[in-house]
């Protein structure tokens, strides 16, 4: 049974390195800038902390959930260009996992009102053969990270 988001957020505060919460105004500004609303998991996370380093502090953190101000299209984060040749406009970089790789959120799809997360392996992006699903929701991803404390490559194994 999945862990409630509130419990995951308590654990982030207790055992990891969260940033201060985003204000409702920052969330509104973000949603206006990107043109899509945060799903319930992401909204809860950002109202709790506007980004976080998980497991270790920078520069060695394997997961840096980006603050709202740093979330950009995956193609911009990975290739530095906002061009269709570098992937769909509906996919955004959500979590920096080092070495130019990201966990991405696909805002063109939803399941149970949650956006799926996908692998943003920079050497293969946007090839879906090499950049598959990471989790069906942010809460599922967060729980995997908190439970396994493993790098992205090993999540789910």
Short mmCIF file of N, CA and C in Angstrom, two decimals:
data_model
loop_
_atom_site.label_atom_id
_atom_site.label_comp_id
_atom_site.label_asym_id
_atom_site.label_seq_id
_atom_site.Cartn_x
_atom_site.Cartn_y
_atom_site.Cartn_z
N UNK A 1 0.85 -1.18 0.00
CA UNK A 1 0.00 0.00 0.00
C UNK A 1 0.89 1.24 0.00
N UNK A 2 0.61 2.19 -0.89
CA UNK A 2 1.45 3.39 -0.96
C UNK A 2 1.42 4.20 0.35
N UNK A 3 2.54 4.80 0.64
CA UNK A 3 2.66 5.67 1.80
C UNK A 3 1.98 7.00 1.48
N UNK A 4 1.18 7.54 2.41
CA UNK A 4 0.55 8.84 2.16
C UNK A 4 1.60 9.94 1.92
N UNK A 5 1.27 10.85 1.03
CA UNK A 5 2.19 11.95 0.71
C UNK A 5 2.59 12.71 1.96
N UNK A 6 1.67 12.91 2.89
CA UNK A 6 2.00 13.65 4.12
C UNK A 6 3.11 12.96 4.90
N UNK A 7 3.10 11.64 4.93
CA UNK A 7 4.17 10.90 5.63
C UNK A 7 5.50 11.01 4.89
N UNK A 8 5.44 10.97 3.57
CA UNK A 8 6.67 11.14 2.78
C UNK A 8 7.27 12.52 3.02
N UNK A 9 6.42 13.53 3.08
CA UNK A 9 6.91 14.90 3.30
C UNK A 9 7.51 15.06 4.69
N UNK A 10 6.91 14.42 5.69
CA UNK A 10 7.49 14.45 7.04
C UNK A 10 8.88 13.84 7.02
N UNK A 11 9.03 12.75 6.29
CA UNK A 11 10.34 12.09 6.20
C UNK A 11 11.36 12.97 5.48
N UNK A 12 10.94 13.66 4.43
CA UNK A 12 11.84 14.58 3.73
C UNK A 12 12.34 15.63 4.71
N UNK A 13 11.45 16.19 5.51
CA UNK A 13 11.85 17.22 6.48
C UNK A 13 12.76 16.67 7.56
N UNK A 14 12.49 15.47 8.00
CA UNK A 14 13.23 14.88 9.12
C UNK A 14 14.61 14.37 8.70
N UNK A 15 14.70 13.73 7.54
CA UNK A 15 15.91 12.99 7.20
C UNK A 15 16.68 13.50 5.98
N UNK A 16 16.18 14.56 5.34
CA UNK A 16 16.80 15.02 4.10
C UNK A 16 17.03 16.53 4.18
N UNK A 17 17.11 17.20 3.06
CA UNK A 17 17.54 18.59 3.03
C UNK A 17 16.59 19.45 2.20
N UNK A 18 15.41 19.74 2.77
CA UNK A 18 14.41 20.52 2.03
C UNK A 18 14.71 22.01 2.04
N UNK A 19 14.23 22.68 1.01
CA UNK A 19 14.26 24.14 0.95
C UNK A 19 12.99 24.65 1.64
N UNK A 20 12.93 25.94 1.95
CA UNK A 20 11.69 26.49 2.52
C UNK A 20 10.53 26.31 1.54
N UNK A 21 9.31 26.29 2.04
CA UNK A 21 8.13 26.09 1.18
C UNK A 21 7.97 27.19 0.14
N UNK A 22 7.36 26.82 -0.97
CA UNK A 22 6.95 27.81 -1.97
C UNK A 22 5.70 28.50 -1.44
N UNK A 23 5.56 29.75 -1.75
CA UNK A 23 4.34 30.47 -1.37
C UNK A 23 3.26 30.18 -2.41
N UNK A 24 2.00 30.37 -2.05
CA UNK A 24 0.94 30.23 -3.06
C UNK A 24 1.18 31.15 -4.26
N UNK A 25 1.75 32.31 -4.03
CA UNK A 25 2.04 33.24 -5.12
C UNK A 25 3.13 32.68 -6.05
N UNK A 26 4.15 32.04 -5.48
CA UNK A 26 5.19 31.42 -6.30
C UNK A 26 4.62 30.28 -7.14
N UNK A 27 3.71 29.51 -6.57
CA UNK A 27 3.07 28.43 -7.32
C UNK A 27 2.23 29.00 -8.45
N UNK A 28 1.47 30.03 -8.16
CA UNK A 28 0.65 30.66 -9.20
C UNK A 28 1.53 31.22 -10.32
N UNK A 29 2.61 31.87 -9.96
CA UNK A 29 3.55 32.42 -10.95
C UNK A 29 4.16 31.30 -11.80
N UNK A 30 4.54 30.20 -11.15
CA UNK A 30 5.09 29.06 -11.87
C UNK A 30 4.08 28.51 -12.87
N UNK A 31 2.86 28.25 -12.40
CA UNK A 31 1.83 27.68 -13.27
C UNK A 31 1.52 28.60 -14.45
N UNK A 32 1.55 29.89 -14.21
CA UNK A 32 1.34 30.85 -15.30
C UNK A 32 2.50 30.79 -16.30
N UNK A 33 3.74 30.70 -15.79
CA UNK A 33 4.93 30.67 -16.64
C UNK A 33 4.97 29.44 -17.53
N UNK A 34 4.66 28.26 -16.96
CA UNK A 34 4.79 27.02 -17.73
C UNK A 34 3.51 26.63 -18.46
N UNK A 35 2.37 27.13 -18.00
CA UNK A 35 1.11 26.85 -18.68
C UNK A 35 0.45 25.53 -18.30
N UNK A 36 0.83 24.95 -17.18
CA UNK A 36 0.17 23.73 -16.69
C UNK A 36 0.12 23.76 -15.16
N UNK A 37 -0.94 23.15 -14.59
CA UNK A 37 -1.07 23.16 -13.13
C UNK A 37 -0.28 22.02 -12.48
N UNK A 38 0.23 22.26 -11.31
CA UNK A 38 0.83 21.19 -10.53
C UNK A 38 -0.24 20.15 -10.22
N UNK A 39 0.13 18.88 -10.26
CA UNK A 39 -0.83 17.85 -9.84
C UNK A 39 -0.86 17.83 -8.30
N UNK A 40 -1.78 17.08 -7.69
CA UNK A 40 -1.88 17.11 -6.22
C UNK A 40 -0.59 16.73 -5.49
N UNK A 41 0.16 15.74 -5.99
CA UNK A 41 1.43 15.36 -5.35
C UNK A 41 2.44 16.50 -5.41
N UNK A 42 2.60 17.06 -6.58
CA UNK A 42 3.58 18.14 -6.75
C UNK A 42 3.18 19.38 -5.96
N UNK A 43 1.88 19.70 -5.95
CA UNK A 43 1.41 20.85 -5.18
C UNK A 43 1.72 20.66 -3.70
N UNK A 44 1.43 19.48 -3.17
CA UNK A 44 1.72 19.20 -1.76
C UNK A 44 3.21 19.33 -1.48
N UNK A 45 4.03 18.78 -2.37
CA UNK A 45 5.48 18.85 -2.19
C UNK A 45 5.96 20.30 -2.16
N UNK A 46 5.55 21.09 -3.14
CA UNK A 46 6.06 22.46 -3.23
C UNK A 46 5.48 23.37 -2.16
N UNK A 47 4.31 23.08 -1.65
CA UNK A 47 3.81 23.84 -0.51
C UNK A 47 4.56 23.45 0.77
N UNK A 48 5.15 22.27 0.76
CA UNK A 48 5.95 21.80 1.90
C UNK A 48 7.40 22.27 1.79
N UNK A 49 7.96 22.17 0.58
CA UNK A 49 9.33 22.62 0.35
C UNK A 49 9.51 22.92 -1.13
N UNK A 50 10.14 24.02 -1.41
CA UNK A 50 10.34 24.44 -2.80
C UNK A 50 11.65 23.83 -3.32
N UNK A 51 11.63 22.49 -3.41
CA UNK A 51 12.81 21.75 -3.82
C UNK A 51 13.49 21.11 -2.62
N UNK A 52 14.34 20.13 -2.91
CA UNK A 52 15.04 19.43 -1.83
C UNK A 52 16.21 18.65 -2.40
N UNK A 53 17.21 18.47 -1.56
CA UNK A 53 18.29 17.54 -1.84
C UNK A 53 17.96 16.28 -1.05
N UNK A 54 17.94 15.16 -1.72
CA UNK A 54 17.58 13.91 -1.06
C UNK A 54 18.82 13.04 -0.87
N UNK A 55 18.89 12.42 0.27
CA UNK A 55 19.93 11.48 0.69
C UNK A 55 21.21 12.19 1.13
N UNK A 56 21.80 13.01 0.26
CA UNK A 56 23.01 13.77 0.60
C UNK A 56 22.85 15.21 0.15
N UNK A 57 23.68 16.08 0.71
CA UNK A 57 23.72 17.48 0.28
C UNK A 57 24.53 17.62 -1.00
N UNK A 58 24.29 18.73 -1.69
CA UNK A 58 25.12 19.08 -2.84
C UNK A 58 26.57 19.21 -2.38
N UNK A 59 27.53 18.87 -3.16
CA UNK A 59 27.44 18.51 -4.57
C UNK A 59 27.21 17.03 -4.81
N UNK A 60 27.05 16.23 -3.76
CA UNK A 60 26.98 14.77 -3.92
C UNK A 60 25.58 14.19 -3.88
N UNK A 61 24.57 15.02 -3.85
CA UNK A 61 23.21 14.48 -3.78
C UNK A 61 22.85 13.73 -5.06
N UNK A 62 22.32 12.52 -4.93
CA UNK A 62 21.89 11.81 -6.14
C UNK A 62 20.56 12.33 -6.68
N UNK A 63 19.83 13.10 -5.86
CA UNK A 63 18.53 13.64 -6.27
C UNK A 63 18.38 15.06 -5.77
N UNK A 64 18.29 16.00 -6.70
CA UNK A 64 17.99 17.38 -6.33
C UNK A 64 16.68 17.75 -7.00
N UNK A 65 15.60 17.69 -6.21
CA UNK A 65 14.30 18.10 -6.74
C UNK A 65 14.38 19.61 -6.90
N UNK A 66 14.18 20.05 -8.12
CA UNK A 66 14.40 21.46 -8.46
C UNK A 66 13.37 22.38 -7.83
N UNK A 67 13.78 23.59 -7.44
CA UNK A 67 12.80 24.59 -7.03
C UNK A 67 11.99 25.02 -8.26
N UNK A 68 10.81 25.53 -8.02
CA UNK A 68 9.92 25.92 -9.11
C UNK A 68 10.61 26.83 -10.12
N UNK A 69 11.43 27.74 -9.64
CA UNK A 69 12.09 28.70 -10.54
C UNK A 69 13.08 28.05 -11.50
N UNK A 70 13.51 26.83 -11.21
CA UNK A 70 14.50 26.14 -12.05
C UNK A 70 13.88 25.08 -12.97
N UNK A 71 12.58 24.86 -12.87
CA UNK A 71 11.92 23.87 -13.72
C UNK A 71 11.72 24.45 -15.11
N UNK A 72 12.30 23.78 -16.10
CA UNK A 72 12.21 24.19 -17.50
C UNK A 72 11.92 22.95 -18.34
N UNK A 73 11.60 23.18 -19.60
CA UNK A 73 11.40 22.05 -20.50
C UNK A 73 12.64 21.17 -20.51
N UNK A 74 12.42 19.87 -20.64
CA UNK A 74 13.53 18.91 -20.64
C UNK A 74 14.53 19.24 -21.73
N UNK A 75 14.04 19.61 -22.89
CA UNK A 75 14.94 19.89 -24.01
C UNK A 75 15.83 21.09 -23.73
N UNK A 76 15.36 22.03 -22.94
CA UNK A 76 16.17 23.18 -22.54
C UNK A 76 17.19 22.74 -21.49
N UNK A 77 16.74 21.97 -20.51
CA UNK A 77 17.65 21.50 -19.45
C UNK A 77 18.75 20.61 -20.02
N UNK A 78 18.39 19.74 -20.95
CA UNK A 78 19.35 18.75 -21.46
C UNK A 78 20.18 19.28 -22.62
N UNK A 79 19.55 20.01 -23.55
CA UNK A 79 20.25 20.46 -24.76
C UNK A 79 20.46 21.96 -24.85
N UNK A 80 19.84 22.71 -23.96
CA UNK A 80 20.01 24.16 -23.99
C UNK A 80 19.24 24.86 -25.09
N UNK A 81 18.35 24.14 -25.76
CA UNK A 81 17.56 24.71 -26.85
C UNK A 81 16.10 24.30 -26.71
N UNK A 82 15.21 25.25 -26.94
CA UNK A 82 13.77 24.97 -26.90
C UNK A 82 13.30 24.70 -28.32
N UNK A 83 13.67 23.52 -28.83
CA UNK A 83 13.40 23.14 -30.22
C UNK A 83 12.82 21.73 -30.25
N UNK A 84 11.81 21.52 -31.10
CA UNK A 84 11.12 20.23 -31.18
C UNK A 84 12.04 19.05 -31.49
N UNK A 85 13.17 19.29 -32.14
CA UNK A 85 14.08 18.18 -32.43
C UNK A 85 14.65 17.56 -31.15
N UNK A 86 14.58 18.29 -30.03
CA UNK A 86 15.15 17.82 -28.77
C UNK A 86 14.09 17.30 -27.81
N UNK A 87 12.92 16.93 -28.33
CA UNK A 87 11.90 16.33 -27.48
C UNK A 87 10.64 17.17 -27.39
N UNK A 88 9.59 16.57 -26.84
CA UNK A 88 8.29 17.25 -26.78
C UNK A 88 8.29 18.44 -25.81
N UNK A 89 7.48 19.41 -26.14
CA UNK A 89 7.35 20.61 -25.30
C UNK A 89 6.65 20.32 -23.98
N UNK A 90 6.00 19.17 -23.87
CA UNK A 90 5.22 18.84 -22.68
C UNK A 90 6.02 18.14 -21.59
N UNK A 91 7.31 17.98 -21.78
CA UNK A 91 8.13 17.26 -20.80
C UNK A 91 9.10 18.25 -20.15
N UNK A 92 9.10 18.25 -18.81
CA UNK A 92 9.88 19.21 -18.03
C UNK A 92 10.85 18.50 -17.09
N UNK A 93 12.00 19.12 -16.87
CA UNK A 93 12.99 18.61 -15.92
C UNK A 93 12.51 18.93 -14.51
N UNK A 94 12.39 17.90 -13.68
CA UNK A 94 11.88 18.06 -12.32
C UNK A 94 12.95 17.81 -11.27
N UNK A 95 13.83 16.85 -11.55
CA UNK A 95 14.81 16.44 -10.55
C UNK A 95 16.15 16.18 -11.23
N UNK A 96 17.17 16.87 -10.79
CA UNK A 96 18.53 16.71 -11.30
C UNK A 96 19.13 15.48 -10.62
N UNK A 97 19.57 14.51 -11.43
CA UNK A 97 20.17 13.30 -10.88
C UNK A 97 21.66 13.18 -11.25
N UNK A 98 22.29 14.31 -11.50
CA UNK A 98 23.73 14.42 -11.75
C UNK A 98 24.11 14.09 -13.19
N UNK A 99 25.25 14.58 -13.58
CA UNK A 99 25.86 14.31 -14.89
C UNK A 99 24.99 14.68 -16.08
N UNK A 100 24.15 15.71 -15.92
CA UNK A 100 23.30 16.15 -17.02
C UNK A 100 22.05 15.32 -17.21
N UNK A 101 21.76 14.43 -16.27
CA UNK A 101 20.57 13.58 -16.34
C UNK A 101 19.49 14.10 -15.40
N UNK A 102 18.24 13.81 -15.75
CA UNK A 102 17.11 14.33 -14.99
C UNK A 102 16.01 13.28 -14.87
N UNK A 103 15.19 13.44 -13.85
CA UNK A 103 13.88 12.81 -13.82
C UNK A 103 12.95 13.85 -14.39
N UNK A 104 12.14 13.44 -15.35
CA UNK A 104 11.29 14.36 -16.10
C UNK A 104 9.83 14.10 -15.79
N UNK A 105 9.02 15.14 -15.90
CA UNK A 105 7.58 15.01 -15.72
C UNK A 105 6.92 15.29 -17.07
N UNK A 106 6.03 14.39 -17.47
CA UNK A 106 5.32 14.52 -18.75
C UNK A 106 3.93 15.07 -18.47
N UNK A 107 3.74 16.36 -18.73
CA UNK A 107 2.47 17.01 -18.40
C UNK A 107 1.40 16.81 -19.46
N UNK A 108 1.72 16.09 -20.54
CA UNK A 108 0.72 15.79 -21.56
C UNK A 108 -0.13 14.58 -21.18
N UNK A 109 0.32 13.82 -20.19
CA UNK A 109 -0.40 12.61 -19.77
C UNK A 109 -0.67 12.67 -18.28
N UNK A 110 -1.77 12.04 -17.88
CA UNK A 110 -2.08 11.90 -16.46
C UNK A 110 -2.72 10.54 -16.22
N UNK A 111 -2.44 10.00 -15.06
CA UNK A 111 -3.10 8.79 -14.60
C UNK A 111 -3.50 9.04 -13.16
N UNK A 112 -4.78 8.88 -12.85
CA UNK A 112 -5.29 9.18 -11.51
C UNK A 112 -4.94 10.61 -11.10
N UNK A 113 -5.07 11.53 -12.05
CA UNK A 113 -4.80 12.96 -11.83
C UNK A 113 -3.34 13.25 -11.48
N UNK A 114 -2.43 12.33 -11.78
CA UNK A 114 -0.99 12.53 -11.52
C UNK A 114 -0.23 12.44 -12.83
N UNK A 115 0.83 13.24 -12.93
CA UNK A 115 1.70 13.17 -14.10
C UNK A 115 2.72 12.05 -13.92
N UNK A 116 3.02 11.31 -14.99
CA UNK A 116 4.06 10.28 -14.90
C UNK A 116 5.45 10.90 -14.95
N UNK A 117 6.41 10.19 -14.39
CA UNK A 117 7.81 10.62 -14.42
C UNK A 117 8.60 9.67 -15.29
N UNK A 118 9.52 10.23 -16.08
CA UNK A 118 10.32 9.43 -16.99
C UNK A 118 11.80 9.76 -16.84
N UNK A 119 12.60 8.86 -17.33
CA UNK A 119 14.06 8.99 -17.26
C UNK A 119 14.53 9.99 -18.32
N UNK A 120 15.31 10.95 -17.90
CA UNK A 120 15.88 11.92 -18.82
C UNK A 120 17.37 11.71 -18.98
N UNK A 121 17.74 10.53 -19.43
CA UNK A 121 19.15 10.18 -19.66
C UNK A 121 19.65 11.04 -20.83
N UNK A 122 20.55 11.97 -20.55
CA UNK A 122 20.92 13.00 -21.53
C UNK A 122 21.54 12.45 -22.81
N UNK A 123 22.22 11.31 -22.75
CA UNK A 123 22.85 10.78 -23.96
C UNK A 123 21.86 10.12 -24.90
N UNK A 124 20.65 9.83 -24.42
CA UNK A 124 19.66 9.16 -25.26
C UNK A 124 18.37 9.96 -25.44
N UNK A 125 18.18 11.01 -24.66
CA UNK A 125 16.95 11.79 -24.76
C UNK A 125 16.80 12.36 -26.15
N UNK A 126 15.64 12.30 -26.79
CA UNK A 126 14.33 11.86 -26.30
C UNK A 126 13.91 10.46 -26.75
N UNK A 127 14.84 9.56 -27.00
CA UNK A 127 14.51 8.21 -27.47
C UNK A 127 13.80 7.41 -26.37
N UNK A 128 12.51 7.07 -26.56
CA UNK A 128 11.77 6.36 -25.51
C UNK A 128 12.31 4.95 -25.24
N UNK A 129 13.08 4.41 -26.17
CA UNK A 129 13.68 3.09 -25.97
C UNK A 129 14.65 3.11 -24.78
N UNK A 130 15.30 4.25 -24.57
CA UNK A 130 16.30 4.38 -23.51
C UNK A 130 15.85 5.28 -22.37
N UNK A 131 14.74 5.94 -22.54
CA UNK A 131 14.25 6.90 -21.54
C UNK A 131 12.84 6.51 -21.12
N UNK A 132 12.75 5.43 -20.38
CA UNK A 132 11.46 4.87 -20.01
C UNK A 132 10.88 5.45 -18.75
N UNK A 133 9.81 4.84 -18.32
CA UNK A 133 9.09 5.28 -17.13
C UNK A 133 9.94 5.09 -15.87
N UNK A 134 9.85 6.07 -14.99
CA UNK A 134 10.49 5.99 -13.67
C UNK A 134 9.43 5.69 -12.62
N UNK A 135 8.28 6.38 -12.72
CA UNK A 135 7.18 6.20 -11.76
C UNK A 135 5.90 6.75 -12.37
N UNK A 136 4.77 6.27 -11.88
CA UNK A 136 3.48 6.75 -12.36
C UNK A 136 3.07 8.07 -11.73
N UNK A 137 3.78 8.48 -10.68
CA UNK A 137 3.45 9.74 -10.00
C UNK A 137 4.67 10.21 -9.21
N UNK A 138 4.63 11.47 -8.80
CA UNK A 138 5.73 11.99 -7.99
C UNK A 138 5.79 11.29 -6.64
N UNK A 139 4.64 11.00 -6.04
CA UNK A 139 4.66 10.32 -4.73
C UNK A 139 5.27 8.92 -4.84
N UNK A 140 4.99 8.22 -5.94
CA UNK A 140 5.59 6.90 -6.15
C UNK A 140 7.11 7.02 -6.29
N UNK A 141 7.56 7.99 -7.06
CA UNK A 141 8.99 8.24 -7.22
C UNK A 141 9.63 8.58 -5.88
N UNK A 142 9.03 9.50 -5.14
CA UNK A 142 9.59 9.93 -3.86
C UNK A 142 9.68 8.75 -2.90
N UNK A 143 8.64 7.94 -2.86
CA UNK A 143 8.68 6.78 -1.97
C UNK A 143 9.79 5.81 -2.38
N UNK A 144 9.97 5.57 -3.68
CA UNK A 144 11.05 4.69 -4.15
C UNK A 144 12.41 5.21 -3.68
N UNK A 145 12.63 6.50 -3.83
CA UNK A 145 13.90 7.10 -3.44
C UNK A 145 14.11 6.97 -1.93
N UNK A 146 13.08 7.32 -1.15
CA UNK A 146 13.22 7.30 0.30
C UNK A 146 13.40 5.89 0.84
N UNK A 147 12.75 4.91 0.22
CA UNK A 147 12.85 3.53 0.70
C UNK A 147 14.15 2.85 0.28
N UNK A 148 14.55 3.05 -0.97
CA UNK A 148 15.73 2.33 -1.46
C UNK A 148 17.03 3.08 -1.23
N UNK A 149 16.93 4.44 -1.24
CA UNK A 149 18.11 5.29 -1.12
C UNK A 149 19.15 4.93 -2.19
N UNK A 150 18.65 4.54 -3.36
CA UNK A 150 19.51 4.13 -4.46
C UNK A 150 19.44 5.15 -5.58
N UNK A 151 20.47 5.16 -6.42
CA UNK A 151 20.49 6.04 -7.58
C UNK A 151 19.39 5.66 -8.56
N UNK A 152 19.02 6.60 -9.43
CA UNK A 152 17.93 6.42 -10.38
C UNK A 152 18.07 5.14 -11.19
N UNK A 153 19.26 4.85 -11.64
CA UNK A 153 19.48 3.68 -12.48
C UNK A 153 18.98 2.40 -11.80
N UNK A 154 19.05 2.37 -10.47
CA UNK A 154 18.72 1.15 -9.73
C UNK A 154 17.32 1.16 -9.13
N UNK A 155 16.58 2.24 -9.26
CA UNK A 155 15.23 2.28 -8.70
C UNK A 155 14.38 1.19 -9.36
N UNK A 156 13.53 0.59 -8.57
CA UNK A 156 12.62 -0.42 -9.09
C UNK A 156 13.21 -1.80 -9.20
N UNK A 157 14.47 -1.96 -8.86
CA UNK A 157 15.09 -3.30 -8.93
C UNK A 157 15.17 -3.91 -7.54
#
